[in-house]
Short mmCIF file of C-alpha atoms and ligand atoms in Angstrom, two decimals:
data_model
loop_
_atom_site.label_atom_id
_atom_site.label_comp_id
_atom_site.label_asym_id
_atom_site.label_seq_id
_atom_site.Cartn_x
_atom_site.Cartn_y
_atom_site.Cartn_z
CA UNK A 6 39.85 -8.32 13.70
CA UNK A 7 38.03 -6.07 12.65
CA UNK A 8 36.15 -5.91 9.21
CA UNK A 9 37.09 -3.64 6.60
CA UNK A 10 35.61 -1.69 3.27
CA UNK A 11 37.48 -1.86 0.52
CA UNK A 12 36.89 1.10 -1.68
CA UNK A 13 38.36 2.43 -4.87
CA UNK A 14 39.18 5.41 -6.48
CA UNK A 15 40.91 5.90 -9.68
CA UNK A 16 43.99 4.62 -8.80
CA UNK A 17 43.38 5.32 -4.70
CA UNK A 18 42.37 1.94 -2.67
CA UNK A 19 41.65 2.32 1.14
CA UNK A 20 40.07 0.05 3.88
CA UNK A 21 37.41 1.31 6.16
CA UNK A 22 36.60 -0.34 9.57
CA UNK A 23 33.61 -1.82 9.96
CA UNK A 24 31.85 -1.53 13.22
CA UNK A 25 29.31 -3.56 14.34
CA UNK A 26 26.41 -3.23 16.69
CA UNK A 27 24.97 -5.09 19.15
CA UNK A 28 21.60 -5.77 16.49
CA UNK A 29 21.26 -4.58 12.67
CA UNK A 30 23.52 -4.27 10.15
CA UNK A 31 26.82 -3.37 9.99
CA UNK A 32 28.21 0.15 9.51
CA UNK A 33 30.72 0.86 7.19
CA UNK A 34 33.13 4.10 9.05
CA UNK A 35 33.76 6.70 6.56
CA UNK A 36 35.41 9.32 8.88
CA UNK A 37 39.02 9.18 7.28
CA UNK A 38 37.63 8.70 3.52
CA UNK A 39 37.57 13.15 3.05
CA UNK A 40 41.36 12.74 3.86
CA UNK A 41 42.41 9.61 2.35
CA UNK A 42 40.61 10.14 -0.95
CA UNK A 43 39.47 13.91 -1.29
CA UNK A 44 36.67 12.29 -2.19
CA UNK A 45 32.65 12.87 0.02
CA UNK A 46 30.09 10.23 -0.21
CA UNK A 47 26.33 11.76 -1.33
CA UNK A 48 23.81 10.14 0.68
CA UNK A 49 20.25 13.23 0.73
CA UNK A 50 17.28 12.29 3.71
CA UNK A 51 20.49 9.65 5.13
CA UNK A 52 18.95 6.76 3.73
CA UNK A 53 22.74 5.13 4.12
CA UNK A 54 24.40 7.47 6.97
CA UNK A 55 24.51 6.74 10.96
CA UNK A 56 24.59 10.13 12.07
CA UNK A 57 25.85 8.35 15.62
CA UNK A 58 26.33 5.48 17.62
CA UNK A 59 23.10 5.11 20.30
CA UNK A 60 22.56 2.88 23.14
CA UNK A 61 18.71 3.91 23.13
CA UNK A 62 15.99 2.89 20.58
CA UNK A 63 17.29 0.05 18.04
CA UNK A 64 14.06 -0.76 14.93
CA UNK A 65 13.88 -3.14 13.02
CA UNK A 66 12.13 -2.39 10.39
CA UNK A 67 11.82 -5.38 8.03
CA UNK A 68 10.23 -6.73 10.76
CA UNK A 69 8.44 -4.32 12.68
CA UNK A 70 10.11 -4.67 15.32
CA UNK A 71 10.85 -1.51 17.94
CA UNK A 72 13.33 -1.64 21.31
CA UNK A 73 13.75 0.56 23.83
CA UNK A 74 16.59 0.01 25.58
CA UNK A 75 16.35 -3.92 25.23
CA UNK A 76 12.18 -3.98 25.91
CA UNK A 77 9.74 -4.51 22.93
CA UNK A 78 7.34 -1.18 22.59
CA UNK A 79 4.34 -3.37 22.35
CA UNK A 80 5.50 -5.03 26.36
CA UNK A 81 6.00 -1.46 26.92
CA UNK A 82 2.91 0.01 26.22
CA UNK A 83 1.20 -3.16 27.32
CA UNK A 84 2.43 -3.68 30.99
CA UNK A 85 4.64 -0.23 31.33
CA UNK A 86 3.71 3.56 32.11
CA UNK A 87 4.61 6.55 30.65
CA UNK A 88 6.75 7.47 33.67
CA UNK A 89 8.78 4.25 33.41
CA UNK A 90 9.50 4.23 29.98
CA UNK A 91 10.94 7.51 30.54
CA UNK A 92 13.18 6.73 32.83
CA UNK A 93 14.25 3.67 31.65
CA UNK A 94 15.37 6.16 28.35
CA UNK A 95 17.08 8.25 30.26
CA UNK A 96 18.86 6.18 32.73
CA UNK A 97 19.34 3.18 30.64
CA UNK A 98 17.01 0.54 32.97
CA UNK A 99 13.69 0.26 34.36
CA UNK A 100 13.15 1.50 37.92
CA UNK A 101 12.57 0.12 41.32
CA UNK A 102 9.51 0.33 43.02
CA UNK A 103 11.43 2.96 45.06
CA UNK A 104 12.89 4.40 42.04
CA UNK A 105 9.80 5.30 40.33
CA UNK A 106 8.07 6.87 43.10
CA UNK A 107 11.12 9.23 42.92
CA UNK A 108 10.97 10.25 39.22
CA UNK A 109 7.44 10.33 39.30
CA UNK A 110 7.67 12.97 42.40
CA UNK A 111 10.49 15.04 40.63
CA UNK A 112 8.41 15.25 37.85
CA UNK A 113 5.65 16.14 39.49
CA UNK A 114 6.66 18.97 40.97
CA UNK A 115 7.97 20.77 38.24
CA UNK A 116 4.75 20.68 36.27
CA UNK A 117 4.61 24.38 37.24
CA UNK A 118 5.64 27.26 34.55
CA UNK A 119 7.24 30.43 35.41
CA UNK A 120 3.79 32.88 35.68
CA UNK A 121 5.62 35.09 33.49
CA UNK A 122 4.65 33.17 30.93
CA UNK A 123 1.33 32.86 31.15
CA UNK A 124 2.17 36.63 30.03
CA UNK A 125 4.18 34.94 26.98
CA UNK A 126 0.43 33.10 25.68
CA UNK A 127 -1.05 36.71 25.21
CA UNK A 128 0.97 37.35 22.77
CA UNK A 129 0.07 34.82 20.32
CA UNK A 130 -2.77 35.87 18.34
CA UNK A 131 -5.66 33.64 19.41
CA UNK A 132 -5.80 32.00 16.77
CA UNK A 133 -2.38 30.59 16.38
CA UNK A 134 -1.15 27.05 16.46
CA UNK A 135 -0.29 24.92 19.10
CA UNK A 136 2.75 24.55 17.46
CA UNK A 137 3.82 27.35 16.30
CA UNK A 138 3.28 28.42 20.39
CA UNK A 139 4.92 25.41 21.72
CA UNK A 140 8.46 26.50 19.31
CA UNK A 141 7.79 29.61 20.41
CA UNK A 142 7.61 28.93 24.64
CA UNK A 143 9.74 25.65 24.62
CA UNK A 144 12.23 28.05 22.88
CA UNK A 145 11.51 30.83 25.84
CA UNK A 146 12.22 28.77 28.03
CA UNK A 147 15.83 29.17 28.37
CA UNK A 148 15.22 32.57 29.27
CA UNK A 149 13.35 31.77 32.68
CA UNK A 150 16.07 28.48 33.58
CA UNK A 151 19.16 29.62 33.78
CA UNK A 152 20.22 27.18 36.16
CA UNK A 153 19.78 23.93 33.77
CA UNK A 154 21.90 25.74 30.78
CA UNK A 155 25.22 24.38 31.40
CA UNK A 156 25.28 21.91 29.22
CA UNK A 157 28.67 19.92 30.17
CA UNK A 158 27.31 19.91 34.05
CA UNK A 159 25.64 16.34 34.20
CA UNK A 160 23.14 17.49 37.06
CA UNK A 161 22.00 20.41 35.32
CA UNK A 162 21.48 18.75 31.90
CA UNK A 163 18.97 16.18 34.15
CA UNK A 164 17.28 18.73 36.05
CA UNK A 165 16.56 20.52 32.82
CA UNK A 166 15.61 16.96 31.06
CA UNK A 167 13.12 16.94 34.14
CA UNK A 168 11.76 20.42 33.86
CA UNK A 169 11.10 19.73 29.77
CA UNK A 170 9.07 15.98 30.94
CA UNK A 171 6.96 18.07 33.55
CA UNK A 172 7.00 21.30 31.55
CA UNK A 173 5.36 20.38 28.29
CA UNK A 174 1.80 18.90 29.22
CA UNK A 175 1.22 22.42 31.10
CA UNK A 176 2.77 24.28 27.45
CA UNK A 177 0.55 22.26 25.70
CA UNK A 178 -2.84 22.43 27.83
CA UNK A 179 -2.18 25.77 27.82
CA UNK A 180 -1.67 26.02 24.08
CA UNK A 181 -5.18 25.15 23.68
CA UNK A 182 -6.73 26.85 26.90
CA UNK A 183 -5.92 30.36 24.85
CA UNK A 184 -6.81 28.70 21.73
CA UNK A 185 -10.50 28.60 23.01
CA UNK A 186 -10.80 31.62 25.46
CA UNK A 187 -10.35 29.36 28.66
CA UNK A 188 -8.70 30.30 31.33
CA UNK A 189 -5.45 28.50 31.76
CA UNK A 190 -5.73 25.55 34.74
CA UNK A 191 -2.83 25.13 36.86
CA UNK A 192 -0.98 21.15 37.33
CA UNK A 193 -2.32 19.34 39.94
CA UNK A 194 0.51 17.03 42.15
CA UNK A 195 -2.31 14.44 43.15
CA UNK A 196 -2.99 13.19 39.63
CA UNK A 197 -0.89 11.02 37.64
CA UNK A 198 1.38 12.85 33.66
CA UNK A 199 -1.22 11.41 32.19
CA UNK A 200 -3.98 12.20 34.49
CA UNK A 201 -2.83 16.38 35.40
CA UNK A 202 -2.02 16.94 31.00
CA UNK A 203 -6.06 15.32 30.98
CA UNK A 204 -7.68 17.97 33.09
CA UNK A 205 -5.80 21.15 33.06
CA UNK A 206 -6.29 20.40 29.08
CA UNK A 207 -10.19 20.13 29.62
CA UNK A 208 -11.19 21.23 32.71
CA UNK A 209 -12.91 24.58 33.72
CA UNK A 210 -12.71 25.87 37.21
CA UNK A 211 -16.19 26.18 37.40
CA UNK A 212 -16.11 22.31 37.72
CA UNK A 213 -14.29 19.33 39.29
CA UNK A 214 -12.62 17.61 36.74
CA UNK A 215 -13.02 13.69 37.14
CA UNK A 216 -10.26 11.56 34.95
CA UNK A 217 -11.54 8.57 33.08
CA UNK A 218 -9.24 6.20 34.14
CA UNK A 219 -9.48 4.11 30.38
CA UNK A 220 -9.16 7.38 28.85
CA UNK A 221 -6.32 7.75 30.83
CA UNK A 222 -4.81 4.52 30.27
CA UNK A 223 -5.19 5.36 26.75
CA UNK A 224 -3.06 8.35 26.23
CA UNK A 225 -0.61 7.08 28.03
CA UNK A 226 0.28 4.49 25.55
CA UNK A 227 -0.43 6.99 23.16
CA UNK A 228 2.43 8.88 24.91
CA UNK A 229 4.54 5.46 25.31
CA UNK A 230 4.13 4.77 22.10
CA UNK A 231 5.62 8.24 20.99
CA UNK A 232 8.47 8.51 23.27
CA UNK A 233 11.38 7.69 21.22
CA UNK A 234 12.25 6.46 17.73
CA UNK A 235 15.97 6.51 17.06
CA UNK A 236 17.14 8.86 14.67
CA UNK A 237 13.92 10.46 12.72
CA UNK A 238 13.75 14.26 12.02
CA UNK A 239 13.06 15.59 14.30
CA UNK A 240 15.75 13.57 16.72
CA UNK A 241 18.19 14.29 14.53
CA UNK A 242 17.63 17.74 14.40
CA UNK A 243 17.71 18.07 18.58
CA UNK A 244 21.81 16.07 17.90
CA UNK A 245 22.32 18.69 14.95
CA UNK A 246 21.39 21.92 17.30
CA UNK A 247 22.65 20.71 20.85
CA UNK A 248 26.23 19.42 18.76
CA UNK A 249 27.00 23.98 18.51
CA UNK A 250 26.55 23.51 22.23
CA UNK A 251 23.39 25.41 21.80
CA UNK A 252 21.00 25.22 25.42
CA UNK A 253 18.80 22.60 25.85
CA UNK A 254 15.52 24.16 25.64
CA UNK A 255 16.26 25.92 22.36
CA UNK A 256 17.40 22.05 21.09
CA UNK A 257 13.97 20.95 22.05
CA UNK A 258 12.31 23.83 20.24
CA UNK A 259 13.85 22.43 16.99
CA UNK A 260 13.04 18.96 17.52
CA UNK A 261 9.09 20.73 17.50
CA UNK A 262 9.56 22.69 14.73
CA UNK A 263 10.94 19.34 12.17
CA UNK A 264 8.00 17.50 14.17
CA UNK A 265 5.79 19.80 12.91
CA UNK A 266 5.76 18.81 9.02
CA UNK A 267 3.18 17.19 7.71
CA UNK A 268 5.59 14.14 6.09
CA UNK A 269 6.42 13.68 10.47
CA UNK A 270 4.61 14.78 13.55
CA UNK A 271 2.06 16.53 11.29
CA UNK A 272 0.70 12.97 9.58
CA UNK A 273 -1.71 11.97 12.17
CA UNK A 274 -3.38 15.37 11.76
CA UNK A 275 -3.42 15.05 7.70
CA UNK A 276 -4.68 11.40 8.44
CA UNK A 277 -7.52 11.66 10.07
CA UNK A 278 -8.36 14.58 8.04
CA UNK A 279 -8.36 12.56 4.93
CA UNK A 280 -9.95 10.00 6.24
CA UNK A 281 -13.13 12.00 7.41
CA UNK A 282 -12.74 13.45 3.52
CA UNK A 283 -13.08 9.91 2.53
CA UNK A 284 -16.13 10.13 4.75
CA UNK A 285 -17.66 6.53 3.62
CA UNK A 286 -16.31 3.49 2.55
CA UNK A 287 -17.72 3.58 -0.74
CA UNK A 288 -15.08 6.40 -1.51
CA UNK A 289 -11.81 4.95 -0.11
CA UNK A 290 -10.92 2.80 -4.22
CA UNK A 291 -11.12 6.92 -5.49
CA UNK A 292 -8.79 7.68 -2.76
CA UNK A 293 -6.53 4.60 -3.11
CA UNK A 294 -6.65 5.48 -7.03
CA UNK A 295 -5.08 9.16 -6.21
CA UNK A 296 -2.27 7.47 -4.10
CA UNK A 297 -1.42 5.62 -6.86
CA UNK A 298 -1.02 7.98 -9.59
CA UNK A 299 2.17 9.22 -10.34
CA UNK A 300 0.45 12.22 -11.53
CA UNK A 301 -1.34 13.61 -8.33
CA UNK A 302 0.71 14.45 -5.36
CA UNK A 303 -1.97 12.49 -2.50
CA UNK A 304 -0.51 10.07 -0.79
CA UNK A 305 -2.52 7.60 1.71
CA UNK A 306 -1.28 9.70 4.56
CA UNK A 307 -0.75 7.50 7.90
CA UNK A 308 1.36 5.30 5.53
CA UNK A 309 4.49 4.32 4.46
CA UNK A 310 7.91 4.99 6.29
CA UNK A 311 11.05 5.48 5.84
CA UNK A 312 12.60 2.75 8.12
CA UNK A 313 9.45 0.12 8.37
CA UNK A 314 8.64 -2.22 5.46
CA UNK A 315 6.39 -4.19 7.53
CA UNK A 316 3.83 -3.17 9.99
CA UNK A 317 4.72 -0.33 12.18
CA UNK A 318 4.59 -2.52 15.51
CA UNK A 319 3.14 0.73 17.69
CA UNK A 320 0.15 0.78 14.99
CA UNK A 321 -1.07 -2.80 15.92
CA UNK A 322 -1.04 -1.26 19.70
CA UNK A 323 -3.21 1.41 18.26
CA UNK A 324 -5.84 0.37 16.34
CA UNK A 325 -6.88 -1.90 19.81
CA UNK A 326 -6.38 1.08 21.94
CA UNK A 327 -9.59 2.81 19.31
CA UNK A 328 -11.73 0.15 19.85
CA UNK A 329 -11.25 0.32 23.84
CA UNK A 330 -11.74 4.33 24.08
CA UNK A 331 -14.39 4.17 21.53
CA UNK A 332 -16.53 1.48 24.13
CA UNK A 333 -15.48 3.19 27.05
CA UNK A 334 -16.70 6.75 25.44
CA UNK A 335 -19.54 5.68 23.52
CA UNK A 336 -18.05 6.96 20.65
CA UNK A 337 -19.90 5.79 17.34
CA UNK A 338 -18.33 6.86 14.47
CA UNK A 339 -17.88 6.13 11.04
CA UNK A 340 -14.45 7.71 10.52
CA UNK A 341 -13.39 3.94 12.71
CA UNK A 342 -15.14 2.29 9.60
CA UNK A 343 -13.04 4.36 7.25
CA UNK A 344 -9.99 3.45 8.67
CA UNK A 345 -9.93 -0.62 9.06
CA UNK A 346 -10.91 -0.78 5.36
CA UNK A 347 -8.56 1.71 3.99
CA UNK A 348 -6.58 -0.27 5.98
CA UNK A 349 -7.23 -3.62 3.91
CA UNK A 350 -7.82 -2.70 1.51
CA UNK A 351 -4.37 -0.64 0.75
CA UNK A 352 -2.50 -4.11 2.21
CA UNK A 353 -4.17 -6.49 -0.67
CA UNK A 354 -3.15 -3.99 -3.03
CA UNK A 355 -0.19 -4.62 -5.63
CA UNK A 356 0.99 -1.02 -5.66
CA UNK A 357 0.87 -0.76 -2.10
CA UNK A 358 2.27 -5.16 -1.42
CA UNK A 359 5.26 -3.82 -3.47
CA UNK A 360 6.31 -0.84 -1.90
CA UNK A 361 5.79 -2.35 1.18
CA UNK A 362 3.65 0.36 2.75
CA UNK A 363 1.40 -0.04 5.62
CA UNK A 364 -0.29 1.82 8.27
CA UNK A 365 2.50 3.56 10.77
CA UNK A 366 1.12 4.68 14.43
CA UNK A 367 -0.04 8.14 12.34
CA UNK A 368 -2.59 5.85 11.04
CA UNK A 369 -4.82 5.31 13.53
CA UNK A 370 -3.89 7.99 16.69
CA UNK A 371 -5.30 10.74 15.31
CA UNK A 372 -9.29 8.78 15.77
CA UNK A 373 -8.84 8.37 18.99
CA UNK A 374 -7.18 11.71 20.17
CA UNK A 375 -10.19 12.78 17.92
CA UNK A 376 -12.47 10.68 20.55
CA UNK A 377 -11.14 12.01 23.46
CA UNK A 378 -11.44 15.54 22.46
CA UNK A 379 -8.69 16.23 21.43
CA UNK A 380 -9.22 19.16 17.96
CA UNK A 381 -6.45 18.27 15.34
CA UNK A 382 -4.39 21.02 16.20
CA UNK A 383 -3.14 20.08 19.53
CA UNK A 384 -2.66 16.04 17.93
CA UNK A 385 0.99 17.60 16.82
CA UNK A 386 1.57 18.93 20.04
CA UNK A 387 0.85 15.72 22.01
CA UNK A 388 3.67 13.50 20.23
CA UNK A 389 5.62 17.00 20.91
CA UNK A 390 4.76 16.34 24.60
CA UNK A 391 5.70 12.64 24.12
CA UNK A 392 8.56 12.85 22.12
CA UNK A 393 10.57 15.02 24.22
CA UNK A 394 12.25 12.11 26.79
CA UNK A 395 13.05 10.75 23.53
CA UNK A 396 15.14 13.89 22.26
CA UNK A 397 16.26 14.59 26.02
CA UNK A 398 17.67 11.21 26.03
CA UNK A 399 19.35 11.44 22.96
CA UNK A 400 20.35 14.86 23.21
CA UNK A 401 22.56 13.77 27.00
CA UNK A 402 24.01 10.96 25.14
CA UNK A 403 24.96 12.81 22.39
CA UNK A 404 26.70 16.00 24.49
CA UNK A 405 28.46 12.48 27.10
CA UNK A 406 29.88 11.29 24.14
CA UNK A 407 33.91 12.01 24.05
CA UNK A 408 33.26 11.21 20.14
CA UNK A 409 30.84 14.13 19.94
CA UNK A 410 31.97 16.83 17.32
CA UNK A 411 29.73 19.55 15.73
CA UNK A 412 27.63 18.28 13.18
CA UNK A 413 27.81 19.41 9.71
CA UNK A 414 27.62 17.60 6.29
CA UNK A 415 29.26 18.12 2.78
CA UNK A 416 27.76 18.80 -0.05
CA UNK A 417 27.73 18.46 -4.19
CA UNK A 418 27.84 21.51 -5.25
CA UNK A 419 26.24 21.71 -8.91
CA UNK A 420 26.41 25.45 -8.92
CA UNK A 421 27.98 28.09 -11.36
CA UNK A 422 31.47 28.12 -11.38
CA UNK A 423 33.94 30.80 -10.26
CA UNK A 424 32.85 34.17 -13.10
CA UNK A 425 33.80 37.76 -12.71
CA UNK A 426 31.61 40.26 -10.97
CA UNK A 427 29.80 41.83 -14.08
CA UNK A 428 28.45 46.35 -13.13
CA UNK A 429 24.93 46.45 -12.41
CA UNK A 430 25.20 49.02 -15.25
CA UNK A 431 27.05 46.50 -18.04
CA UNK A 432 24.29 43.70 -17.13
N1 LIG B 15 1.07 6.57 -0.42
C1 LIG B 15 1.39 6.87 -1.45
N2 LIG B 15 2.58 6.00 -1.85
C2 LIG B 15 3.10 6.24 -1.45
C3 LIG B 15 3.11 6.31 -0.15
C4 LIG B 15 1.31 7.15 0.83
N3 LIG B 15 1.85 7.23 2.10
N4 LIG B 15 4.57 6.36 1.09
C5 LIG B 15 4.77 6.69 0.15
N5 LIG B 15 4.89 5.85 -1.19
C6 LIG B 15 5.35 5.62 -2.34
C7 LIG B 15 6.34 6.83 -3.00
O1 LIG B 15 5.36 7.55 -3.97
C8 LIG B 15 7.46 5.98 -3.69
O2 LIG B 15 7.04 5.81 -4.88
P1 LIG B 15 8.10 5.62 -6.10
O3 LIG B 15 9.49 4.78 -5.62
O4 LIG B 15 6.93 4.36 -7.42
O5 LIG B 15 8.77 6.80 -6.76
C9 LIG B 15 7.54 5.22 -2.52
O6 LIG B 15 6.13 4.75 -2.30
C10 LIG B 15 8.81 4.80 -2.05
O7 LIG B 15 8.04 6.22 -0.90
P2 LIG B 15 9.69 7.47 -0.80
O8 LIG B 15 8.27 9.09 -0.61
O9 LIG B 15 11.19 7.59 -1.32
O10 LIG B 15 9.50 6.31 0.49
P3 LIG B 15 10.54 7.17 2.02
O11 LIG B 15 10.51 6.54 2.80
O12 LIG B 15 11.29 9.02 1.48
O13 LIG B 15 9.05 8.34 2.70
C11 LIG B 15 6.92 8.54 4.24
C12 LIG B 15 8.82 7.90 3.98
C13 LIG B 15 7.65 10.58 4.50
C14 LIG B 15 7.03 8.73 5.56
C15 LIG B 15 6.36 8.74 3.33
O14 LIG B 15 6.11 7.61 2.92
C16 LIG B 15 4.70 8.81 3.09
O15 LIG B 15 4.71 10.27 2.63
N6 LIG B 15 3.48 8.39 3.91
C17 LIG B 15 2.57 9.67 4.26
C18 LIG B 15 3.14 10.67 5.41
C19 LIG B 15 2.93 10.01 6.61
O16 LIG B 15 2.01 9.14 7.48
N7 LIG B 15 3.93 10.38 7.34
C20 LIG B 15 4.52 9.74 8.42
C21 LIG B 15 5.85 8.58 8.89
S1 LIG B 15 5.51 8.33 10.94
C22 LIG B 15 6.20 9.29 11.16
O17 LIG B 15 6.57 10.43 11.42
C23 LIG B 15 6.04 9.60 12.71
#
């Protein structure tokens, strides 16, 4: 028997079905509430609202658990590869050896961009933020790949998904190359997805670029850690944009725009800037005090999360990866020591303990990316690159869901009630 939740409003009482997921909190189905009671629910920021049904990713924020298709993020980060995780997110199961080789080959063979897109870059100022370029270029893909924009054809949807995953490193690397005034570097099919991206970013035609395997593995792991995160702001943006039937390239461009904000994907850039500003461990207490001060808008960047009220499991892997990269590249950046001590001090401070504020994935990722050589402006572009698979997997799931409707929230209107128009000479 289905459980029901009784909602009473004045004289009207309705029974709303309570839906059960495979794991996680129950969900009250209020789809008929307005028709039955004439009232809406109010939930700005969606803190208590599930916007869709999904089989892709599960998060238990209290326990610090993140599962993709049932597999723990720690296991995937340790034992899997980004290509394998892409396959898993898109198809629901881990690939066999042959399936993985086939998928890898498909992605590798979609990495080149239409040559005319190179001229598109030249329309941007050299100091354009890579995310500004990414929004523009990814949106423009729909003008170049007309044969994969029929969203009701599953095959075209999959081709668009492969194209987006494959081309994103090329697009991001070209944005970087453009900003530093170096020639674009074409993809090479004998390199891994991540090795290829490193070469397209840091390689120059004047000499052969040798991929450092430790850096390649670290970056691949960072991509895994960012691959999907259920219905976060940018993914919800992709779903909302896609709910109107917009083409996949336009939807992913919308996701990139949302990700850019400092409360979301921009946080790793903001976290590293903050750590550099703090500069040395002696200054940490001053910044902790500012973060706690209600009259100061400053927040500890890379701390806190809407869903995680425990240690973000991705931050654990990140912290370990910082050490590996620093050892491999012989980096000695005081910023890591500042990060470690700041984390320890915050985790022992009653303000952060009571509010359950823990380091999130962004707290350490900037430190690693900076050690690898990426400028801070590229951090969010890297996040977009990795999250593309999550966006397309969620978008595909939405389009194939028979219950899918255009997303259209309602509102609590508090503006003026109807009033008479007064001509300008009478005001
Ligand atoms: N530093 C200091 N105080 C904080 C912080 C922080 N980083 N984060 C939250 N708080 C406080 C808030 O002031 C608030 O206090 P109050 O209850 O006394 O008003 C309380 O903790 C709850 O914070 P909210 O903003 O209501 O929580 P919400 O779930 O809306 O926000 C968010 C989550 C946006 C991530 C927030 O913690 C934040 O701004 N963190 C810093 C930015 C950041 O690291 N973003 C990355 C998120 S992860 C990602 O996108 C991959």
